[in-house]
Short mmCIF file of C-alpha atoms and ligand atoms in Angstrom, two decimals:
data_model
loop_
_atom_site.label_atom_id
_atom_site.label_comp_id
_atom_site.label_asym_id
_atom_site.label_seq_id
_atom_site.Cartn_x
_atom_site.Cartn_y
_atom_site.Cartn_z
CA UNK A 1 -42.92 51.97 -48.92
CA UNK A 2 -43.60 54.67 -51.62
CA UNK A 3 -46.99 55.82 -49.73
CA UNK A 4 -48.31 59.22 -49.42
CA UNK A 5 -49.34 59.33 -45.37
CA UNK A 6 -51.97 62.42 -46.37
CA UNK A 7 -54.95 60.56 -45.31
CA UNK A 8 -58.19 61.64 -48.26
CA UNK A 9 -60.98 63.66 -46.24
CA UNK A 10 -64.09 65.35 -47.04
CA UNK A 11 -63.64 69.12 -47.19
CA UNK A 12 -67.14 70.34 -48.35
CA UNK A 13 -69.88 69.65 -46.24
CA UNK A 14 -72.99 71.22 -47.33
CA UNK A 15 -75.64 68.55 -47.00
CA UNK A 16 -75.20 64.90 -46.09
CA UNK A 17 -75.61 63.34 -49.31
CA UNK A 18 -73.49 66.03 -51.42
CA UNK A 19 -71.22 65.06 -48.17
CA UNK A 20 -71.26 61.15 -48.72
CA UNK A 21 -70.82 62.12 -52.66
CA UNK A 22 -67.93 64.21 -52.32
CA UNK A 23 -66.12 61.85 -49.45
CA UNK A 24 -66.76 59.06 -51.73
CA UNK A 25 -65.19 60.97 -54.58
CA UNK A 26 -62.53 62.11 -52.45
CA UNK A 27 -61.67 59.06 -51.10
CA UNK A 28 -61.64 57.13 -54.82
CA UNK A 29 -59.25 60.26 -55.87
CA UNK A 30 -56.70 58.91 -53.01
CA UNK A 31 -57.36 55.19 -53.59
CA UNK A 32 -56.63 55.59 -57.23
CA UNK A 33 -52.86 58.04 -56.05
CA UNK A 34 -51.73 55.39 -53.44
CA UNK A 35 -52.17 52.30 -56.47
CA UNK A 36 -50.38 55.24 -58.91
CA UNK A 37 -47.34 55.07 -56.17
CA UNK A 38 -47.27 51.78 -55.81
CA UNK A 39 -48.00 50.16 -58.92
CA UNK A 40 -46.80 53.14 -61.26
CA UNK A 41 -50.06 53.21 -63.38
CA UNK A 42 -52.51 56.11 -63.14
CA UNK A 43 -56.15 55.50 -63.22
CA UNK A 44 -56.83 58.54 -62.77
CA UNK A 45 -57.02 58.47 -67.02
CA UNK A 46 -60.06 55.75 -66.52
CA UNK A 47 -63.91 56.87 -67.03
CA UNK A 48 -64.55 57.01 -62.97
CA UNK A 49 -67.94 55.09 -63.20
CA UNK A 50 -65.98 51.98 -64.11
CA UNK A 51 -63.24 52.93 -61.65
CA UNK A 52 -65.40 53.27 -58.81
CA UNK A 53 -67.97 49.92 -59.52
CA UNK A 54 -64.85 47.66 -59.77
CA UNK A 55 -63.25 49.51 -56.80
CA UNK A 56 -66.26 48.58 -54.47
CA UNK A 57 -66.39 44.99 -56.64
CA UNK A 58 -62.90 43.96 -55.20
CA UNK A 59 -64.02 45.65 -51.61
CA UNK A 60 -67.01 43.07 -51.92
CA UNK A 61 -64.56 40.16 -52.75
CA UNK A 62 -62.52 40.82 -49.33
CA UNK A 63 -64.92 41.66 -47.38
CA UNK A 64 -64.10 45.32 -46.62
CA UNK A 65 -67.49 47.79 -45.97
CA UNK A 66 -66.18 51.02 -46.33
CA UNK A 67 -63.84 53.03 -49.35
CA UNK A 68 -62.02 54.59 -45.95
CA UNK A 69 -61.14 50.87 -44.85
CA UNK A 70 -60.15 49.90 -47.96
CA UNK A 71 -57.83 53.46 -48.09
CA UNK A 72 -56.39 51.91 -45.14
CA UNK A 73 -55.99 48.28 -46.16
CA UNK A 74 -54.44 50.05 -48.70
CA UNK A 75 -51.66 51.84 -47.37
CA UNK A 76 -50.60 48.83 -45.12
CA UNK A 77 -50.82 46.08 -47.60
CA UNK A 78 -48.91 47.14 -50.61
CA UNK A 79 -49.76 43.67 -52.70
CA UNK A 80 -53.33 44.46 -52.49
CA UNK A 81 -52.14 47.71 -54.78
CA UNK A 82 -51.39 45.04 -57.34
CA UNK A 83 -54.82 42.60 -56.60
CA UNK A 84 -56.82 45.78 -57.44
CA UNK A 85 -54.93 46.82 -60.77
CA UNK A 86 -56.05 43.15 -61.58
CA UNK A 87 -59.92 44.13 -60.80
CA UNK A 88 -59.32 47.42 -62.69
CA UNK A 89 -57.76 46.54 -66.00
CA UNK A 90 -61.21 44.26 -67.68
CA UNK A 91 -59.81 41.32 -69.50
CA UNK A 92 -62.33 39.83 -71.14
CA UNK A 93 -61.29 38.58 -74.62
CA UNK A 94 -61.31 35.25 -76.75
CA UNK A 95 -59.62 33.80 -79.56
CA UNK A 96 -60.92 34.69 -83.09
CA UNK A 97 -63.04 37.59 -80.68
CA UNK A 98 -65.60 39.25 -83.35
CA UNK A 99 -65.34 36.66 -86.36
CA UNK A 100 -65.98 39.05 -88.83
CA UNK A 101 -62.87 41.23 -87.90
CA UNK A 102 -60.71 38.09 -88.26
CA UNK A 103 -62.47 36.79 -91.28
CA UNK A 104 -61.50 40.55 -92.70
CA UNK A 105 -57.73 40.39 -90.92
CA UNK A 106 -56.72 36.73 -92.85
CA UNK A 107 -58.55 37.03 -95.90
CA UNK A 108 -57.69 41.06 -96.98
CA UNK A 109 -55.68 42.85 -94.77
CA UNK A 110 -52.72 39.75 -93.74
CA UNK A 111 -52.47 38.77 -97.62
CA UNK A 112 -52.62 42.50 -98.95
CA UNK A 113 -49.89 43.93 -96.44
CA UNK A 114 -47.39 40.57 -97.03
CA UNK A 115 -47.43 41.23 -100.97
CA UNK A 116 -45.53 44.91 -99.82
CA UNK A 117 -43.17 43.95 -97.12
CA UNK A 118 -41.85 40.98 -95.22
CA UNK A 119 -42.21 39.64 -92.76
CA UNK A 120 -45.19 41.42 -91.04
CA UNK A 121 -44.82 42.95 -87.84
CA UNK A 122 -48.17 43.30 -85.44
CA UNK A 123 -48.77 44.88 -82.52
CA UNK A 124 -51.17 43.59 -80.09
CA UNK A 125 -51.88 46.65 -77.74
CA UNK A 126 -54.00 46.10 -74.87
CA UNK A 127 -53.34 42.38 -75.67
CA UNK A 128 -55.14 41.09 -72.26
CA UNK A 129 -54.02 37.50 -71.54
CA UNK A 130 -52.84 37.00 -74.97
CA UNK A 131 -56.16 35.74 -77.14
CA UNK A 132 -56.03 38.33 -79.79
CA UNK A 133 -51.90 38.01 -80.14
CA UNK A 134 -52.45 33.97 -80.33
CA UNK A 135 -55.21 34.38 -82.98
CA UNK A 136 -53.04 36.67 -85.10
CA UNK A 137 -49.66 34.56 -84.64
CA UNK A 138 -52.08 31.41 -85.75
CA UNK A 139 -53.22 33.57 -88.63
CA UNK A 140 -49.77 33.83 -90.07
CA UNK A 141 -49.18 30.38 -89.37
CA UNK A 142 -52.05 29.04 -91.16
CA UNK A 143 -51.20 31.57 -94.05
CA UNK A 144 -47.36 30.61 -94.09
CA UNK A 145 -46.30 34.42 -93.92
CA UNK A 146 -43.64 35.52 -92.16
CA UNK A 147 -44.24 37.78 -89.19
CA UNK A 148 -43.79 38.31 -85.63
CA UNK A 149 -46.55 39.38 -82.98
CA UNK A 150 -45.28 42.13 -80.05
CA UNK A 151 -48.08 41.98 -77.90
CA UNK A 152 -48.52 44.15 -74.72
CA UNK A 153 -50.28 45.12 -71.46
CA UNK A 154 -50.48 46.99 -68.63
CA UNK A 155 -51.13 44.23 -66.27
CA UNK A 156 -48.31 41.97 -65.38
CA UNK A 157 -50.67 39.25 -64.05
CA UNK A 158 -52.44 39.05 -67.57
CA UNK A 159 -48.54 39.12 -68.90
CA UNK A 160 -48.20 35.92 -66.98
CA UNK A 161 -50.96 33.97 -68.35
CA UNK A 162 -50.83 35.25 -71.40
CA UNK A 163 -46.77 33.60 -71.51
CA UNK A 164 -48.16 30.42 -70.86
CA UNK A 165 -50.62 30.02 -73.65
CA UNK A 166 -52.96 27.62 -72.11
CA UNK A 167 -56.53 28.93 -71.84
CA UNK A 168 -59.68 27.09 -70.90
CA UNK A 169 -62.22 25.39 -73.89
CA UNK A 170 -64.65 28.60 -73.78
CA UNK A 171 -61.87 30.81 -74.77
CA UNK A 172 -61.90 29.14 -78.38
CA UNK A 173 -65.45 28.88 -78.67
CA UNK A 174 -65.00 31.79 -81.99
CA UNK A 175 -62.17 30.42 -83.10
CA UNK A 176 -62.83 28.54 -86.61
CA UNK A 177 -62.64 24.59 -86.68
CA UNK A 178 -59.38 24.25 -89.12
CA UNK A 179 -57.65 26.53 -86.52
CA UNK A 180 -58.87 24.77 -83.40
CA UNK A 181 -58.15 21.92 -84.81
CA UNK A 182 -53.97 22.66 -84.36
CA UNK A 183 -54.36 23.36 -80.13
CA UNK A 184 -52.60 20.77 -77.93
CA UNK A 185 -54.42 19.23 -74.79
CA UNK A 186 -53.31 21.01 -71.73
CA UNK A 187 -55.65 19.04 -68.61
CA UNK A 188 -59.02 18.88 -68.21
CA UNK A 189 -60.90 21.10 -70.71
CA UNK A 190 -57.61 22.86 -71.18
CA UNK A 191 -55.82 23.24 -74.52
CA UNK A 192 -52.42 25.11 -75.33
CA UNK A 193 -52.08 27.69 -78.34
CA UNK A 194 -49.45 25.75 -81.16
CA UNK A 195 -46.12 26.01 -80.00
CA UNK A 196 -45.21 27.65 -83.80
CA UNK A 197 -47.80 30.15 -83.19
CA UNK A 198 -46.21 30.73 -79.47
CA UNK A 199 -42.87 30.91 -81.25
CA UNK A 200 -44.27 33.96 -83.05
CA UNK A 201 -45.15 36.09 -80.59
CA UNK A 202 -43.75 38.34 -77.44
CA UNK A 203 -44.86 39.80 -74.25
CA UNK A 204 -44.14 43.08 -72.97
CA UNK A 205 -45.34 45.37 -70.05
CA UNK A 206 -46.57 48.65 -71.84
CA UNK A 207 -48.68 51.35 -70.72
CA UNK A 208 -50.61 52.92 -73.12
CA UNK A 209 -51.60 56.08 -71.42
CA UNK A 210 -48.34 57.36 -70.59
CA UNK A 211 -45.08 55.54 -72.70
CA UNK A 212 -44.22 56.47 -76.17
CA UNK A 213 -44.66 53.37 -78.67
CA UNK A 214 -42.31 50.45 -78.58
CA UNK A 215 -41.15 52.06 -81.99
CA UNK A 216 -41.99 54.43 -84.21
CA UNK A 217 -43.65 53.79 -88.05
CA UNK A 218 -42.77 50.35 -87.55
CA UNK A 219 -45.66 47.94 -87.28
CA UNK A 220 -47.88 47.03 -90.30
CA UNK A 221 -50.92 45.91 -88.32
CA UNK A 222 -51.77 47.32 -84.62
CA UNK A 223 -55.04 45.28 -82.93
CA UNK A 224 -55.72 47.99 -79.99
CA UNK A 225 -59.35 46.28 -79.36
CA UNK A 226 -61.62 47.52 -76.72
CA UNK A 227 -58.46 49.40 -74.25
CA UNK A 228 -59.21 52.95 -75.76
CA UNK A 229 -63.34 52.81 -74.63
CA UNK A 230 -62.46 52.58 -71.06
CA UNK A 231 -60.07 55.73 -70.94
CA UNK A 232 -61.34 59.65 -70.61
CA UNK A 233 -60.96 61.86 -73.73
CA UNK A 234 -57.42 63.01 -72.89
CA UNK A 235 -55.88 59.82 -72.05
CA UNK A 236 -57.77 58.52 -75.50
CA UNK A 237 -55.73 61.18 -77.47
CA UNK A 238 -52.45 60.51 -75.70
CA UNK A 239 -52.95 56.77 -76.05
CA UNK A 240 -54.24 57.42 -80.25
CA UNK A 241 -51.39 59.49 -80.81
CA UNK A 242 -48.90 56.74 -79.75
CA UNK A 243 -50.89 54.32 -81.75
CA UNK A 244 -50.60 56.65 -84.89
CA UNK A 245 -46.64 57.15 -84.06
CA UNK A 246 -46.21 53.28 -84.47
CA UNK A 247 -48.51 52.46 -87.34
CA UNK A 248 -46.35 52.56 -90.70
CA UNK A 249 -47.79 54.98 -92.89
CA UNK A 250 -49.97 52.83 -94.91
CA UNK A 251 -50.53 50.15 -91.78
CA UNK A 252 -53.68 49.03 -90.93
CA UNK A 253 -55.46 49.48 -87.28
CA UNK A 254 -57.62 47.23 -85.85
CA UNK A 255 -60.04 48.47 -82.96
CA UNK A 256 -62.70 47.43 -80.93
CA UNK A 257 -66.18 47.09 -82.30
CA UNK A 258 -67.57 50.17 -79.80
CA UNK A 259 -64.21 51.86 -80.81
CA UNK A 260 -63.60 55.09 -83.72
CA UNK A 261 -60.35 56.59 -84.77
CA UNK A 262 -60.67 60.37 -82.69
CA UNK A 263 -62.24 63.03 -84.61
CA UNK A 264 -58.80 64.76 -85.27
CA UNK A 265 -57.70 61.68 -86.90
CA UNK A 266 -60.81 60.27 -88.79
CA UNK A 267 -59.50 62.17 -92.01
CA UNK A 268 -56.05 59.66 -92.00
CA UNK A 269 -58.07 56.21 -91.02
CA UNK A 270 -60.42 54.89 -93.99
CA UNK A 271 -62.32 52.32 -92.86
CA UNK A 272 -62.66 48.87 -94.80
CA UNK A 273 -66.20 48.11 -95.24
CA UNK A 274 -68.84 49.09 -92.88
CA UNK A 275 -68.99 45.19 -90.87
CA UNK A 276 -65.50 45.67 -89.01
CA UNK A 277 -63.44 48.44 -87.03
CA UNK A 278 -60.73 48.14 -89.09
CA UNK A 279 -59.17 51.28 -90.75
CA UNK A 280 -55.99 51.62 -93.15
CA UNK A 281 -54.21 54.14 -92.34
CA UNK A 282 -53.75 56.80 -95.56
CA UNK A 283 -50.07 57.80 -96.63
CA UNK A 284 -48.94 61.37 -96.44
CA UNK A 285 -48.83 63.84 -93.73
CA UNK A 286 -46.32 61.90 -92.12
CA UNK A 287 -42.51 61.11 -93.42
CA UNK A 288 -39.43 58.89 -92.02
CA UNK A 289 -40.65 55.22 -92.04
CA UNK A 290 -37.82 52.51 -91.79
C1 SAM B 1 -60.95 44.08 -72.46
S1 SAM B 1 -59.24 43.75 -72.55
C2 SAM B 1 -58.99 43.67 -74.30
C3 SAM B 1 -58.25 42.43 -74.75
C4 SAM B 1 -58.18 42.29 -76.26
N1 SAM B 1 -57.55 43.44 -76.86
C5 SAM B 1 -59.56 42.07 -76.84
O1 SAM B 1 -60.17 43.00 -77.36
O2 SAM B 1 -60.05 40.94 -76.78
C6 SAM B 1 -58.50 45.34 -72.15
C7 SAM B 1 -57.04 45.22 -71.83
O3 SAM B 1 -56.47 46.52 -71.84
C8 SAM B 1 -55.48 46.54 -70.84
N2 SAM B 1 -55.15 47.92 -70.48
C9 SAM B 1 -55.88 48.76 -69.73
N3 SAM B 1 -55.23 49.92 -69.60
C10 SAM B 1 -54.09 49.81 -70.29
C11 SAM B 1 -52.99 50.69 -70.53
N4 SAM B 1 -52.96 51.92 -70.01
N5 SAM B 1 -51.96 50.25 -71.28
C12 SAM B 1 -51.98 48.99 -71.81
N6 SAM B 1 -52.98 48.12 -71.61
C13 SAM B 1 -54.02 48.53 -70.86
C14 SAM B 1 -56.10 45.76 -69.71
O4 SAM B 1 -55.14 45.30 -68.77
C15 SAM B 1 -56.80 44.65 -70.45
O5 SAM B 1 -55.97 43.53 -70.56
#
């Protein structure tokens, strides 16, 4: 078991509460290295308010009182590494998620990037359980264009689901009545994503904060939608810069509605119209696409 055996303590003990703060803190810091051993992603990159709510939010769900018993459920139940990188990593997403991003994605940016080059590659970054990928892949189906969806996540769980393609009648409440229209009954209130829009798209394991892009000035879309707002500053530029390093240099980026190209990059990313998050990225600067 890949387990460090250096049990987190407090070490400053001025007053109780600055005591309970720091222990707390402490004890988070060693929480979060254990799940970097054993799952190989470091959350350490994650704003810690988030961190630390859904830390105690999974302690609630299994009944454990204290961030020192959970240390130790930890470090002797090495699957429970896994169940918390579940609780850490926020899925939430739908189909069609933001109409007027979509709306903006089929009628201007799909049409506009398939008169230059075919077929389209997208990249679905932060993909979740595989909404926004399906959306896209039934965008290019609807529109007849050729193009292929690489979609990818962190969390192998959401991986899993997101293979499957069936999803649960709220997850298409956005998505518009022509494209509902093509899902196939899966069960009760269950419906399955087209299999031609399935055909279009892969899943890969990815992290954003630490692996270089899956290639380099090679996709003509990226969606990266609401992944980058729940990192700290330096794992944002790390995670931007392999977003820019896979964009071709007059792609378009897609990102989340709370979500802003960094500052050091706002210069290359024009925004289209003032309604979405979606920025085309300006040529120059950069050299060697394929
Ligand atoms: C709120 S969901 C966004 C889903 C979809 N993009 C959307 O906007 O509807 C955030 C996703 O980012 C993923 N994520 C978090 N950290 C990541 C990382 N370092 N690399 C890749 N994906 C990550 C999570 O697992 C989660 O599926």
């Amino acid at each position: 078991m890949l387990v460090s055996q250096d049990e987190p303590r407090c070490t400053a003990t001025p007053s109780r509460s600055e005591c309970s703060s720091q222990n707390d803190h402490t004890l988070i810091e060693g929480i979060l290295r254990l799940v970097r051993q054993q799952t190989g992603v470091d959350f350490a990159q994650y704003r810690r308010p988030t961190i630390s709510r859904r830390i105690h939010n999974r302690m609630l769900s299994i009944g454990v009182r204290s961030l020192q018993d959970y240390w130790a459920r930890l470090q002797a139940d090495e699957a429970e590494s896994m169940r918390l990188l579940e609780r850490l990593t926020i899925k939430v997403s739908r189909f069609y998620r933001n109409a007027c991003t979509f709306d903006v994605l089929a009628e201007e940016v799909l049409p506009w990037l398939a008169c230059r080059r075919q077929p389209l590659r997208i990249w679905s970054a932060g993909c979740g359980c595989g909404e926004e990928a399906y959306t896209l892949a039934m965008l290019l189906e609807a529109a007849r264009l050729p193009g292929k969806v690489e979609a990818s996540d962190i969390d192998p769980a959401a991986l899993a689901v997101a293979r499957e393609g069936v999803y649960r009648r709220e997850a298409f409440d956005e998505l518009p009545a022509g494209l509902a229209a093509q899902l196939e009954a899966a069960g009760a209130q269950r419906y399955r994503v087209p299999a031609a829009a399935r055909e279009r798209v892969r899943f890969f394991r990815h992290d954003l904060g630490d692996a270089p892009p899956p290639a380099a000035r090679f996709y003509d879309l990226i969606c990266c939608r609401n992944v980058l707002i729940y990192f700290e500053r330096e794992a944002q530029r790390r995670a931007f810069a392999t977003l820019d390093e896979a964009l071709r240099g007059d792609g378009y980026l897609c990102l989340g509605e709370a979500e802003w190209p960094l500052p050091e990059y706002v210069e290359r990313y024009a925004p289209c119209g003032a309604k979405t998050q979606v920025f085309r990225r300006l040529q120059g600067g950069r050299e060697g696409e394929r």
